Coordinates of C-alpha atoms in Angstrom, one line a residue:
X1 CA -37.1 -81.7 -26.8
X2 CA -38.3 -80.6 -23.3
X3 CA -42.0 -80.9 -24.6
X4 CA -41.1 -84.7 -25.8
X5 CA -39.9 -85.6 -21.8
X6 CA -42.8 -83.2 -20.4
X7 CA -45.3 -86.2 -22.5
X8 CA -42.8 -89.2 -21.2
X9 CA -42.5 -87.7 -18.2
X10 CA -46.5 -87.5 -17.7
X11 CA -47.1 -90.9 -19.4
X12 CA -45.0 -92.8 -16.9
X13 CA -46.6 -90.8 -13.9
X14 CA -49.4 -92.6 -15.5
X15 CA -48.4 -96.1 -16.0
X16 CA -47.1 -95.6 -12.6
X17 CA -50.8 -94.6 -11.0
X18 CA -52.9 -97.3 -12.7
X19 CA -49.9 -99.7 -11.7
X20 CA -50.1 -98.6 -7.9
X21 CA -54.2 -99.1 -8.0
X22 CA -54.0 -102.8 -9.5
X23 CA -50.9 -104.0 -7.5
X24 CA -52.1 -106.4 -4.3
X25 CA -51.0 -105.2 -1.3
X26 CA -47.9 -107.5 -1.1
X27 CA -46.8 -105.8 -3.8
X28 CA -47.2 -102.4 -2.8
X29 CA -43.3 -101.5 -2.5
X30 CA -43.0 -101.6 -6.4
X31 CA -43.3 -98.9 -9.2
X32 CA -42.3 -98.5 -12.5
X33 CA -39.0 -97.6 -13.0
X34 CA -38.7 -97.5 -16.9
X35 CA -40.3 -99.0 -19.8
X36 CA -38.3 -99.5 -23.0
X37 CA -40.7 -100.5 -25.9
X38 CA -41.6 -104.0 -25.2
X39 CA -39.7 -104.2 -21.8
X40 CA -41.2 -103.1 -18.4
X41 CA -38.7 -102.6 -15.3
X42 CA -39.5 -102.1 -11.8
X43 CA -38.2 -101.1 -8.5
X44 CA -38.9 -102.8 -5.5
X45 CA -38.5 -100.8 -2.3
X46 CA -36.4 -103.8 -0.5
X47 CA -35.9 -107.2 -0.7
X48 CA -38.4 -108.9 0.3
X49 CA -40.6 -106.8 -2.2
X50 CA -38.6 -107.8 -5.3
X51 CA -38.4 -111.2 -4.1
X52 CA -42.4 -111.8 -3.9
X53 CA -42.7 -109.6 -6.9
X54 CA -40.2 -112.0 -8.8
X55 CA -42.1 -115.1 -8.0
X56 CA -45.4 -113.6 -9.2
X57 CA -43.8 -112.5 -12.5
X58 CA -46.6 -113.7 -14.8
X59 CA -49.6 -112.5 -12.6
X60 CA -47.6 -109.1 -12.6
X61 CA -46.8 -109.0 -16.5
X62 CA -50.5 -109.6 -16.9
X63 CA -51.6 -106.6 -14.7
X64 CA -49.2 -104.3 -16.6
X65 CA -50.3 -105.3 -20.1
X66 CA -54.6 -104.0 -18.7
X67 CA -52.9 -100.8 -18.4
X68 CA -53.8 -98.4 -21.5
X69 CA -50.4 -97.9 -23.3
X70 CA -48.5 -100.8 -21.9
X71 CA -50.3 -103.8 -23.4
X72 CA -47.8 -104.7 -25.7
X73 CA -45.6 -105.4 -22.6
X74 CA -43.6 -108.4 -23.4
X75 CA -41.0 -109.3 -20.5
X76 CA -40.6 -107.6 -17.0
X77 CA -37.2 -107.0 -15.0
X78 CA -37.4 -105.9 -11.2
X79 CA -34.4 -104.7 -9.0
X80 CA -34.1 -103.5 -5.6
X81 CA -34.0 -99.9 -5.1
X82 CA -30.6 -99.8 -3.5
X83 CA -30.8 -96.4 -2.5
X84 CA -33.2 -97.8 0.2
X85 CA -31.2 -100.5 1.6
X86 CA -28.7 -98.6 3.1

């Protein structure tokens, strides 16, 4: 069992590193949070992040499904990290 979230564990480091790379630089608050078979979630860092990120939903959706394991991406949530709004 530890060996299977070792692999997850270095899969989303991944996702996360090719994500970070492709984002434009108004988007550079968010990171991958979780992904859930066909769903993707991120975390924006504040507000203002997850609000630009939310109206460029599609352009975002497309850059997640050009990363290798994530093109069968079909729908994409984003929340504020509320950890960070404090």
């Amino acid at each position: 069992k530890l060996g299977i979230l070792y692999e997850k564990a270095k899969s989303h480091n991944h996702y996360n590193a090719q994500l970070a790379k492709q984002l434009p630089s108004e988007l550079g608050g968010l990171s991958l949070c979780l992904v859930d078979g066909q769903k993707v979630f991120l975390v924006a860092k504040n507000t203002s992040v997850a609000f630009r990120a939310q109206k460029q939903k599609t352009k975002l959706l497309s850059i997640i499904k050009k990363i290798d394991g994530l093109a069968e991406a079909k729908s994409l949530s984003i929340k504020v990290d509320e950890k960070n709004t404090t």
